[in-house]
PDB file of C-alpha atoms in Angstrom:
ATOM      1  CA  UNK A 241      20.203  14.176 -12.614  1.00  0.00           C
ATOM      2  CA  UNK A 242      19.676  15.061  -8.898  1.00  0.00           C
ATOM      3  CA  UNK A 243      18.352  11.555  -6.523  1.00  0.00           C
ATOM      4  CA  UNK A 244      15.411  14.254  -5.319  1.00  0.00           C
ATOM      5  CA  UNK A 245      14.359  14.874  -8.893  1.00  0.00           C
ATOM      6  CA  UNK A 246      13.902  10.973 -10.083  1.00  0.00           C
ATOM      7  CA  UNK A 247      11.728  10.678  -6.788  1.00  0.00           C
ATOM      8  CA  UNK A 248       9.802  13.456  -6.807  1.00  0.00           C
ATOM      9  CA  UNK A 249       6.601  11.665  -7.988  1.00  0.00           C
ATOM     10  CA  UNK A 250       6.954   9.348  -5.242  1.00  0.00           C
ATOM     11  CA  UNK A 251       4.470   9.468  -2.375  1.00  0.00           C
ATOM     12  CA  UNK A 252       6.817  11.060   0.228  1.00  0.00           C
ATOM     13  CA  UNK A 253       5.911   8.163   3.086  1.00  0.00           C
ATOM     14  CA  UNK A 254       7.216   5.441   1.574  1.00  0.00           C
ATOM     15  CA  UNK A 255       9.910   6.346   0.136  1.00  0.00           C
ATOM     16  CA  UNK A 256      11.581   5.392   3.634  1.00  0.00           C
ATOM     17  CA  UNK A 257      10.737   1.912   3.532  1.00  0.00           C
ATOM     18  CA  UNK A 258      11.134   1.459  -0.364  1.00  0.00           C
ATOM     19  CA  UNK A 259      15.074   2.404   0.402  1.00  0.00           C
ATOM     20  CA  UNK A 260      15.299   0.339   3.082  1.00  0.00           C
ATOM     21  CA  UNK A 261      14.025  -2.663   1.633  1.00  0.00           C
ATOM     22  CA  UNK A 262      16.395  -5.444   0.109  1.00  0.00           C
ATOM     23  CA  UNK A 263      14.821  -7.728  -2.423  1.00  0.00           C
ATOM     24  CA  UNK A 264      16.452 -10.938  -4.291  1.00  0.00           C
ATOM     25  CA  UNK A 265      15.435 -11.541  -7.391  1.00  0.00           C
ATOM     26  CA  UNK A 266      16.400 -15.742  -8.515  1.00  0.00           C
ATOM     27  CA  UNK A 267      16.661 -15.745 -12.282  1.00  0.00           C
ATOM     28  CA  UNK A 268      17.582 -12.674 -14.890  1.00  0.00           C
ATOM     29  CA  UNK A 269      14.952 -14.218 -17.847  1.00  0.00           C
ATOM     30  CA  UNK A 270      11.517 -12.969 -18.748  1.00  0.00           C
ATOM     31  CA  UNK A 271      10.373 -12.717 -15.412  1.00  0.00           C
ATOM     32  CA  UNK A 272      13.530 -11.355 -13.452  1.00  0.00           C
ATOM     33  CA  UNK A 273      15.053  -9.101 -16.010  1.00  0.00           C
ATOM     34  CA  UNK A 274      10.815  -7.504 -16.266  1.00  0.00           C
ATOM     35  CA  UNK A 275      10.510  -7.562 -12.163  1.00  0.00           C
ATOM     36  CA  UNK A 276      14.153  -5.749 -11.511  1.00  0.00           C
ATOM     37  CA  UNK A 277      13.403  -2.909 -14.532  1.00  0.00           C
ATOM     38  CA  UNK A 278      10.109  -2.114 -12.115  1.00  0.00           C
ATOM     39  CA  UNK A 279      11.319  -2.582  -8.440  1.00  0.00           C
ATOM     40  CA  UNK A 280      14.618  -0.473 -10.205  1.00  0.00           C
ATOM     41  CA  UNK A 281      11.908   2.370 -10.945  1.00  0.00           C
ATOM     42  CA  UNK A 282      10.564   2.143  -7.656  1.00  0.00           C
ATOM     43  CA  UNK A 283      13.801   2.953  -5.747  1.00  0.00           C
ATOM     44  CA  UNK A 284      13.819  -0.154  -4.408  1.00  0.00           C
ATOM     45  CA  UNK A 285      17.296   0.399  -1.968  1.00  0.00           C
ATOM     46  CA  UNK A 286      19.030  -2.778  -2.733  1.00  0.00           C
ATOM     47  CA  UNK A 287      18.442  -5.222  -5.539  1.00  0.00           C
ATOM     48  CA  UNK A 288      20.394  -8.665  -4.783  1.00  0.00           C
ATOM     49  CA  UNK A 289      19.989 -10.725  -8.714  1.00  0.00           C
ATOM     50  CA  UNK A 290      21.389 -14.403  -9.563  1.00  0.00           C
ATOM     51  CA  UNK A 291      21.725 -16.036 -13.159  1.00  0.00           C
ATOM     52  CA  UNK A 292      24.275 -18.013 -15.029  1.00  0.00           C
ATOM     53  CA  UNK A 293      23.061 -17.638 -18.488  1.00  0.00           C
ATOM     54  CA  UNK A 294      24.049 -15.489 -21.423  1.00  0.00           C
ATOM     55  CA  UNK A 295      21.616 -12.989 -23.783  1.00  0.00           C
ATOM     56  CA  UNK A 296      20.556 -15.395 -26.802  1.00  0.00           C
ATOM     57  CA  UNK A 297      18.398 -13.475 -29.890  1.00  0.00           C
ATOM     58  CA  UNK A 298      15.217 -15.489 -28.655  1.00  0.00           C
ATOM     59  CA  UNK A 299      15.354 -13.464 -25.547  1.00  0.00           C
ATOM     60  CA  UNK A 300      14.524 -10.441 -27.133  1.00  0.00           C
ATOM     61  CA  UNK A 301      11.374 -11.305 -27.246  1.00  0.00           C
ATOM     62  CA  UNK A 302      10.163 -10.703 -23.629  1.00  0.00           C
ATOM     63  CA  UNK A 303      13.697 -10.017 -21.947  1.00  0.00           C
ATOM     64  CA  UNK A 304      14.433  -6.650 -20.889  1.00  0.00           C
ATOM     65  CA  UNK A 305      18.012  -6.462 -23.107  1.00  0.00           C
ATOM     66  CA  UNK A 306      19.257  -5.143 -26.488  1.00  0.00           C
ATOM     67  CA  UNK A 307      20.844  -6.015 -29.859  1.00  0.00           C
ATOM     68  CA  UNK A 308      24.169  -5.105 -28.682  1.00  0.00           C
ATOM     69  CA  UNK A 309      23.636  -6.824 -25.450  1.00  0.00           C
ATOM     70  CA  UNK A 310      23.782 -10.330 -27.281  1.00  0.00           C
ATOM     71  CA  UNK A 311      26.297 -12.629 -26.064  1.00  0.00           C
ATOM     72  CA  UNK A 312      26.696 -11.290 -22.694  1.00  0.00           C
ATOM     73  CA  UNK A 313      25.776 -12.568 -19.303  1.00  0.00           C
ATOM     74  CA  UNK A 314      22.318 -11.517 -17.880  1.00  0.00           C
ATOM     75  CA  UNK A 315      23.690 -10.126 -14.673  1.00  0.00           C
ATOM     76  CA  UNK A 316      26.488  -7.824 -16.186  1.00  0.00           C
ATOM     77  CA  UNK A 317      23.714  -6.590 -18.849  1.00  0.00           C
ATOM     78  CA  UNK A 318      21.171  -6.028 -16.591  1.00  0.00           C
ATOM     79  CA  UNK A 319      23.385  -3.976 -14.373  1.00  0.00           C
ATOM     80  CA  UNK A 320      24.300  -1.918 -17.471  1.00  0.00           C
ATOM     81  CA  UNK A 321      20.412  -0.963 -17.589  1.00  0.00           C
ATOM     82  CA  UNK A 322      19.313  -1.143 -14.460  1.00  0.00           C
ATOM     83  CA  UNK A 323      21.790   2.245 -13.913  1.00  0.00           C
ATOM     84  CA  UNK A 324      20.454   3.573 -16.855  1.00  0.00           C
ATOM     85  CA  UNK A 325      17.016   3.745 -14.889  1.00  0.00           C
ATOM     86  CA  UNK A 326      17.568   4.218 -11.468  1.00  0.00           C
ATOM     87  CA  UNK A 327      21.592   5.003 -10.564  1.00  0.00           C
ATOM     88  CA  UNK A 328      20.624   5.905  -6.894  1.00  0.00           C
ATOM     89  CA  UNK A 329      20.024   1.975  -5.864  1.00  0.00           C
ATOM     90  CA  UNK A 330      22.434  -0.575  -4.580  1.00  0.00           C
ATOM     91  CA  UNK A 331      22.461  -3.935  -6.940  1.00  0.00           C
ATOM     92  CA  UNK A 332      24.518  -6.941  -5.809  1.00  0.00           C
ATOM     93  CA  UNK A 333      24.897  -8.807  -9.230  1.00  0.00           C
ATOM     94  CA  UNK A 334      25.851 -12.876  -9.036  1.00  0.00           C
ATOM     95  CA  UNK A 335      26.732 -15.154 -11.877  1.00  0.00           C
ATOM     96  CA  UNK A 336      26.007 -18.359 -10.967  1.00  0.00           C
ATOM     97  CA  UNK A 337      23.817 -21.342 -11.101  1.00  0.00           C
ATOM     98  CA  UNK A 338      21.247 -21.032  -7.722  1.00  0.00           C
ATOM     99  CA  UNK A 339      21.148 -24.527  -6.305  1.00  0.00           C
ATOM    100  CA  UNK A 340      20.477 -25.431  -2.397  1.00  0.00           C
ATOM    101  CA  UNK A 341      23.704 -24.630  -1.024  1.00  0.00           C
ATOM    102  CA  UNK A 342      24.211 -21.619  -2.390  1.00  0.00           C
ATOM    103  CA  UNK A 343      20.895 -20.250  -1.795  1.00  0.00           C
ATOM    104  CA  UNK A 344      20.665 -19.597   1.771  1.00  0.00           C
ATOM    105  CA  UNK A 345      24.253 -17.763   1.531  1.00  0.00           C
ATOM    106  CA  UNK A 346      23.255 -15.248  -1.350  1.00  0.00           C
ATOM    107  CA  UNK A 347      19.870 -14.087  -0.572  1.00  0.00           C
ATOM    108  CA  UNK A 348      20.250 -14.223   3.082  1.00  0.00           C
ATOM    109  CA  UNK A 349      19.625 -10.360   3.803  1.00  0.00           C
ATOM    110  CA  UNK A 350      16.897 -10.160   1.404  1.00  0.00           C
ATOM    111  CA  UNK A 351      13.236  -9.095   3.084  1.00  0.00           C
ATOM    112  CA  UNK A 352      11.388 -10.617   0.001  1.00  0.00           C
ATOM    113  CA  UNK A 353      12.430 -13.026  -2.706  1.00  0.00           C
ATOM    114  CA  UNK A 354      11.229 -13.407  -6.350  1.00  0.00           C
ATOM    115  CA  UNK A 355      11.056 -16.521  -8.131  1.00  0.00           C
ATOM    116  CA  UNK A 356      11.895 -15.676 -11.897  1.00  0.00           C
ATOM    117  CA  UNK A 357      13.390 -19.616 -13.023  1.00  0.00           C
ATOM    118  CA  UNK A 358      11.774 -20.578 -16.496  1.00  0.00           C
ATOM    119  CA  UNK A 359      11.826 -24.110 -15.267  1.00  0.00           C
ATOM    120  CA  UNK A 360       9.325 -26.137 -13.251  1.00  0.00           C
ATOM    121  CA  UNK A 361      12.649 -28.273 -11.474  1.00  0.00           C
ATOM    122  CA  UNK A 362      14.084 -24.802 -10.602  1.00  0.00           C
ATOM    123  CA  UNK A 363      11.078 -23.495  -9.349  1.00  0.00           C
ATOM    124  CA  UNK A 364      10.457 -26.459  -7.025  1.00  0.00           C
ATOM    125  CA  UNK A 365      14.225 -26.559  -5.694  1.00  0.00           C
ATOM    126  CA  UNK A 366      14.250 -22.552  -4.572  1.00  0.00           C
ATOM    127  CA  UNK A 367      10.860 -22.887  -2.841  1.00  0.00           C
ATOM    128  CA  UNK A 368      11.539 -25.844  -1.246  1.00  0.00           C
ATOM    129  CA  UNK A 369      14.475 -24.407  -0.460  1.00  0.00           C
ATOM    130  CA  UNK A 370      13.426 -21.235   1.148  1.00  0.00           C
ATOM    131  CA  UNK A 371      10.280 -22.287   2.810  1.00  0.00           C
ATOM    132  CA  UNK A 372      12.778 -24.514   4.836  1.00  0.00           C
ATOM    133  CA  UNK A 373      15.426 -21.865   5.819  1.00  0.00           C
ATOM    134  CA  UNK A 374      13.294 -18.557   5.458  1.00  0.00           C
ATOM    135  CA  UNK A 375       9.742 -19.777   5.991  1.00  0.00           C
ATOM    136  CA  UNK A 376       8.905 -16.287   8.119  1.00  0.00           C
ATOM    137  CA  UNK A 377      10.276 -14.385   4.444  1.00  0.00           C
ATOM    138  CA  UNK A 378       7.858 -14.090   1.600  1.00  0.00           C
ATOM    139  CA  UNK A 379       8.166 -15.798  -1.222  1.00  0.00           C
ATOM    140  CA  UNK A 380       6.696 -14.600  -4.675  1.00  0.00           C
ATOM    141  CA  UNK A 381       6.311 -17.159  -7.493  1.00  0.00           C
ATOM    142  CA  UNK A 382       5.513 -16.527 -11.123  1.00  0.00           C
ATOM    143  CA  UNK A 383       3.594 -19.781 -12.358  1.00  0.00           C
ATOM    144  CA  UNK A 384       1.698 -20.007 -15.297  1.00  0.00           C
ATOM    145  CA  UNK A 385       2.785 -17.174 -18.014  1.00  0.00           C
ATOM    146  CA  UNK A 386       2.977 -18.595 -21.190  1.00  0.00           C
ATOM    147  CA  UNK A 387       0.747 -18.100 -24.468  1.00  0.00           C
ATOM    148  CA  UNK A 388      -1.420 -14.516 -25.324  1.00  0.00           C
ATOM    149  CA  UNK A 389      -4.810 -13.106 -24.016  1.00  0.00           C
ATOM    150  CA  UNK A 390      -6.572 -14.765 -21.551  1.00  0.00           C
ATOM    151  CA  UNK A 391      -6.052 -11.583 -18.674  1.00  0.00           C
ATOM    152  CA  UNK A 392      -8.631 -13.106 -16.848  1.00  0.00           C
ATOM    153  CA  UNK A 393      -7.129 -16.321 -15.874  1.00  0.00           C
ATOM    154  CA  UNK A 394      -3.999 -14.903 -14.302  1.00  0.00           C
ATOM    155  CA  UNK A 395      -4.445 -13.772 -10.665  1.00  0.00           C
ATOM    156  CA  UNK A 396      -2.618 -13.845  -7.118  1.00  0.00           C
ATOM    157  CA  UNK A 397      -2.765 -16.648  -4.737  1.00  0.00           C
ATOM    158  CA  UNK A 398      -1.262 -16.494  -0.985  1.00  0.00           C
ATOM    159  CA  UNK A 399      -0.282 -19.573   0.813  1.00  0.00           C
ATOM    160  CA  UNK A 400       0.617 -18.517   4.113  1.00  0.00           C
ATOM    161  CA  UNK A 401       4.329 -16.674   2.769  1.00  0.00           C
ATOM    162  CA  UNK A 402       3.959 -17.933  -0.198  1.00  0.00           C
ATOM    163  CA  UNK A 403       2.552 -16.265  -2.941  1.00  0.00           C
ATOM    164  CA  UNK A 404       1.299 -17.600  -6.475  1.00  0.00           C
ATOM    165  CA  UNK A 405       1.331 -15.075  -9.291  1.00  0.00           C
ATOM    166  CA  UNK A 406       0.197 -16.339 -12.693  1.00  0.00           C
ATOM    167  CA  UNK A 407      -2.635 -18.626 -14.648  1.00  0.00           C
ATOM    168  CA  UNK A 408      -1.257 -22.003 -13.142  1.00  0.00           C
ATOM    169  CA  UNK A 409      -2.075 -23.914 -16.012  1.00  0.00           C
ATOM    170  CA  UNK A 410      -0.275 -22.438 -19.073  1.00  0.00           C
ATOM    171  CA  UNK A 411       3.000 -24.077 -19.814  1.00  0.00           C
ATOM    172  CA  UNK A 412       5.259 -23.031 -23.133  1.00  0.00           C
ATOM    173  CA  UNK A 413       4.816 -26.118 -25.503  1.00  0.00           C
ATOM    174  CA  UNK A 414       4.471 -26.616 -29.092  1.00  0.00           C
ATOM    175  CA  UNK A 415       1.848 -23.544 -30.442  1.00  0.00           C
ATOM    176  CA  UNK A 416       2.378 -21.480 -26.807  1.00  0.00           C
ATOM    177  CA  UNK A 417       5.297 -19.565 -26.428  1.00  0.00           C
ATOM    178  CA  UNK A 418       6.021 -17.457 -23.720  1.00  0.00           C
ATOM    179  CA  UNK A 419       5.467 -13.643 -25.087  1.00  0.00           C
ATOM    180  CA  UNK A 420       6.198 -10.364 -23.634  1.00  0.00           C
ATOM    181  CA  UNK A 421       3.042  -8.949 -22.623  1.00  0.00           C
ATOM    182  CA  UNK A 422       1.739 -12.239 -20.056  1.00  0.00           C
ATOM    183  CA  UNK A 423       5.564 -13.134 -19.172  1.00  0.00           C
ATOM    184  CA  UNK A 424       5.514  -8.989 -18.551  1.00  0.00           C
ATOM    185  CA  UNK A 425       2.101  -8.822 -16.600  1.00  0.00           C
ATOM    186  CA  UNK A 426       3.315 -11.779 -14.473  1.00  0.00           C
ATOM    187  CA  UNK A 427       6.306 -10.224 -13.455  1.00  0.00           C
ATOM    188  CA  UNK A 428       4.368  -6.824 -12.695  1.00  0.00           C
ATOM    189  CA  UNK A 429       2.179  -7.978 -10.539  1.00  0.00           C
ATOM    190  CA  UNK A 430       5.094  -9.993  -8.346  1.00  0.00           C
ATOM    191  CA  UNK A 431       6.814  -6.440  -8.729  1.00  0.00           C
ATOM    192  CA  UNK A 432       3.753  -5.260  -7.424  1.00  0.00           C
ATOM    193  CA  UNK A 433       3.454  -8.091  -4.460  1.00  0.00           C
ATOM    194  CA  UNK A 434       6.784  -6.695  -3.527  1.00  0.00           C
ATOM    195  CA  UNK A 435       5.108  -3.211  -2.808  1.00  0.00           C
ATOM    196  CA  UNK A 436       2.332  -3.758  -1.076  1.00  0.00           C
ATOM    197  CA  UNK A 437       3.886  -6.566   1.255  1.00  0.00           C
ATOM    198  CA  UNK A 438       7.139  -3.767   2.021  1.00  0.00           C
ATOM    199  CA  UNK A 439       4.300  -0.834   2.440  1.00  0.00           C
ATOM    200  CA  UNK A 440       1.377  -3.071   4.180  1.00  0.00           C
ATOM    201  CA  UNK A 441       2.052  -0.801   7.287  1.00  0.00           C
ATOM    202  CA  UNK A 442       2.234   2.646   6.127  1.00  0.00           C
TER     203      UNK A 442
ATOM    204  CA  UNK B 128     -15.622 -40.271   9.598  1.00  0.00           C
ATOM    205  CA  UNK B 129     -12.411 -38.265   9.730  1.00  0.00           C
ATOM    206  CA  UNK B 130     -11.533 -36.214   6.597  1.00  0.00           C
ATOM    207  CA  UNK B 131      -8.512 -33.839   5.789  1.00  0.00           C
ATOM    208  CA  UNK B 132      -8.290 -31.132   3.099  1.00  0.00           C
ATOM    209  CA  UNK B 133      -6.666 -31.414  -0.162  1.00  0.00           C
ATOM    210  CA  UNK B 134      -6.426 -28.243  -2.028  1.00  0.00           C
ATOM    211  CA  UNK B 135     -10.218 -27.098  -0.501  1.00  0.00           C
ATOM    212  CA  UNK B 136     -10.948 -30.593  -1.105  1.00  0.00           C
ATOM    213  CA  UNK B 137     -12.539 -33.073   1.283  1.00  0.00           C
ATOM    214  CA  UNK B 138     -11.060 -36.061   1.384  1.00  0.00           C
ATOM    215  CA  UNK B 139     -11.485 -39.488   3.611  1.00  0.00           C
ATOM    216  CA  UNK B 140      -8.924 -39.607   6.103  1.00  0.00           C
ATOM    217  CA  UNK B 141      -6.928 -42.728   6.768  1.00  0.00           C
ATOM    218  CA  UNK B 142      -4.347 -44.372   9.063  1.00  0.00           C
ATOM    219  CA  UNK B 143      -0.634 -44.122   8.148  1.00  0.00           C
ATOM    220  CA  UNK B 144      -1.389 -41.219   5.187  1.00  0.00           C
ATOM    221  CA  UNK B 145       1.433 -40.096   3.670  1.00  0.00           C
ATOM    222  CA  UNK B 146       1.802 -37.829   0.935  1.00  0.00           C
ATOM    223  CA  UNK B 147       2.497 -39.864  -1.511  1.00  0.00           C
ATOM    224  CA  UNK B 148      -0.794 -41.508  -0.325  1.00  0.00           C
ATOM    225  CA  UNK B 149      -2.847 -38.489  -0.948  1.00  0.00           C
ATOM    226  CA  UNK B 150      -1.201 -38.238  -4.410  1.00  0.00           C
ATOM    227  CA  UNK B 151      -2.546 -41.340  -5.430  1.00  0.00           C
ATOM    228  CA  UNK B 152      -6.087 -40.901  -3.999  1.00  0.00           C
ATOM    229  CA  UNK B 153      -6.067 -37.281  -5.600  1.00  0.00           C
ATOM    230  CA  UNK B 154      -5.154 -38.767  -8.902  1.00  0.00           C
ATOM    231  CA  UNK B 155      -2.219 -36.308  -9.126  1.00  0.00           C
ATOM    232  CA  UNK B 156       0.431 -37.306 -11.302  1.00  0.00           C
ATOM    233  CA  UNK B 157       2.380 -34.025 -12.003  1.00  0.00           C
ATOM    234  CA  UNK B 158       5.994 -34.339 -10.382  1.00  0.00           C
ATOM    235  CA  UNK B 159       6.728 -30.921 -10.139  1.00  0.00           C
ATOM    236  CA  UNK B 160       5.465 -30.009  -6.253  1.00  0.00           C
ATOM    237  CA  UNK B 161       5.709 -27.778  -3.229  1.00  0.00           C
ATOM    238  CA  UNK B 162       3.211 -29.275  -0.285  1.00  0.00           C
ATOM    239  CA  UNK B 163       2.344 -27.829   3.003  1.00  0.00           C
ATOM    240  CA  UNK B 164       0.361 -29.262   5.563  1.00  0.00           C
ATOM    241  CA  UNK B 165      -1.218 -26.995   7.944  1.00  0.00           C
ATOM    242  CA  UNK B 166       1.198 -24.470   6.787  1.00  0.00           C
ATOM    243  CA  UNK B 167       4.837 -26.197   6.756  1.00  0.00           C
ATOM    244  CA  UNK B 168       6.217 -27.307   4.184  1.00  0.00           C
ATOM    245  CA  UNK B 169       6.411 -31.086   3.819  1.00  0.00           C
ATOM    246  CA  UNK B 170      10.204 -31.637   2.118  1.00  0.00           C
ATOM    247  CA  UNK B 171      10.079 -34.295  -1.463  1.00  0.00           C
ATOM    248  CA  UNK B 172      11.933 -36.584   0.500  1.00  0.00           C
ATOM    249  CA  UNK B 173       9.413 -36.638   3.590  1.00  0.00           C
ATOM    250  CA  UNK B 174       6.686 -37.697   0.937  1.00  0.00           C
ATOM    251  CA  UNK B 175       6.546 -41.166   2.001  1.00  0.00           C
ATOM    252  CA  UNK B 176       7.414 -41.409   5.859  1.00  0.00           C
ATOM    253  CA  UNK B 177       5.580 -38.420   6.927  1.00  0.00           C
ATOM    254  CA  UNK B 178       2.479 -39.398   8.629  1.00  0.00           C
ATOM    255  CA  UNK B 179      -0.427 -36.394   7.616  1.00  0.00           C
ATOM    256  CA  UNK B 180      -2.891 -36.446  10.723  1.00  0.00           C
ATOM    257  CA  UNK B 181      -6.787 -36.085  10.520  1.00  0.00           C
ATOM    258  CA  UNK B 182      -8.557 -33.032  10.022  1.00  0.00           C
ATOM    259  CA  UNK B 183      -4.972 -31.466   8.142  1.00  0.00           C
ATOM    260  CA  UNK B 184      -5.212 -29.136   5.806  1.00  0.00           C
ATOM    261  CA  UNK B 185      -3.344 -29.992   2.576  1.00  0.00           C
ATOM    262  CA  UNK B 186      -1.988 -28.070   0.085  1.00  0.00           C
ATOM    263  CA  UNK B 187      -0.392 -29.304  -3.101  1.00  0.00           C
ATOM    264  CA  UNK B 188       0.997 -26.685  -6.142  1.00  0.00           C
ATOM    265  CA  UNK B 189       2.203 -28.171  -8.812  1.00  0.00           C
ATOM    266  CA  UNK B 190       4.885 -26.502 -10.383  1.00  0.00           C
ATOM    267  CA  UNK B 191       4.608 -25.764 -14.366  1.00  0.00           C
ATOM    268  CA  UNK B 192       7.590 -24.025 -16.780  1.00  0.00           C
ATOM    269  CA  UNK B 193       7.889 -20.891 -17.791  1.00  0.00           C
ATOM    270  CA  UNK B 194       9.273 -17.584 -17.535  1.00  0.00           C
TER     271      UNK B 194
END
């Protein structure tokens, strides 16, 4: 398959700035595994993704891996696929556990990052984190994703750079599991943060 | 009367208010937080020296699981 073919139903203008771009991605779960597969499809130009885990059989159920994909390590999987969509972008794969020190170092050529932890602790520690070394570099949370229905409670908040997608109130617990379609529509519309803050001047 | 603003909230300003301060007073008890006052972030470990001046404008997210 020709490059020109899997962007021909891209707008011509921004495809420039879409393969310029350089987006990190912190955390391959239901949120990072959902945002790559779309920022992958829009030709993002270089995908920079950290995680430490390995694919359990609970992931299947909002994850973006397979049967066979069991057992391995998010990032190696997720490359597998991610060329599978979109072969024409650059991804920068790490296996390891984000902390504060390593941070800075990984995702320091990134224009945007994503937040995609499952945990509150982790959340906390990469956006304290970057709003003290990158606080001019957007930062797009996913907070609040657990449970089914309720469309009309999740929205987008902006706090100077940093940006709130989710319900804010819904934490997995005993009767509300995180499930594909709100972990997915959380993740799409940080995907879709990612756009419109690379493209807000075209 | 000097105020400050807590998450579009009014509340009375005082001398020496910290964070940790404004926690109480708020009634928040979640531990999970990113605050920013006036736009910069104010680090966990700043939560109880850093003096928050009048007329600030506060904002606390609390931080919940999931993903």
């Amino acid at each position: 398959m020709l490059k020109d073919e899997f962007f021909s139903k891209h707008d011509p203008g921004i495809i420039p700035a879409l393969r310029s771009a350089v987006v990190g991605i912190a955390g391959a779960g239901g949120l990072g595994s959902n945002v790559a597969f779309s920022l992958a499809r829009a030709g993002i130009g270089k995908l920079i993704i950290a995680d430490f885990d390995k694919i359990e059989p609970s992931n299947l159920n909002r994850q973006q891996y397979f049967i066979n994909q069991i057992g391995m390590p998010k990032v190696t999987a997720l490359l597998e696929n991610l060329k599978q969509i979109n072969p024409f972008s650059d991804y920068q794969m790490h296996e390891v556990k984000l902390d504060e020190k390593n941070i800075p170092n990984i995702f320091k050529d990134v224009d945007i990052i994503v937040e995609a932890f499952d945990k509150a602790e982790m959340k906390e520690m990469l956006i304290e984190t970057w709003l003290s070394y990158f606080p001019q570099k957007p930062i797009i949370t996913g907070l609040g994703v657990a449970g089914y229905g309720r469309n009309d409670l999740i929205h987008t908040k902006k706090i100077e750079n940093l940006y709130i997608c989710g319900d804010e109130q819904t934490e997995p617990q005993e009767g509300i599991s995180p499930m594909a379609p709100r972990v997915g529509i959380v993740a799409n519309m940080q995907a879709n943060m990612v756009l419109e803050l690379l493209l807000k001047d075209i | 009367m000097k105020t400050l603003t807590v998450n579009g909230n009014s509340l009375l300003w005082e001398k020496n208010m910290t964070i940790d301060v404004i926690l109480k007073k708020m009634n928040y008890t979640f531990k999970m937080l990113v605050v920013k006052v006036n736009g910069k972030l104010i680090k966990k470990t700043e939560y109880s020296t850093i003096i928050i001046p009048a007329a600030a404008n506060v904002e606390i997210i609390h931080l919940i699981s999931g993903g």
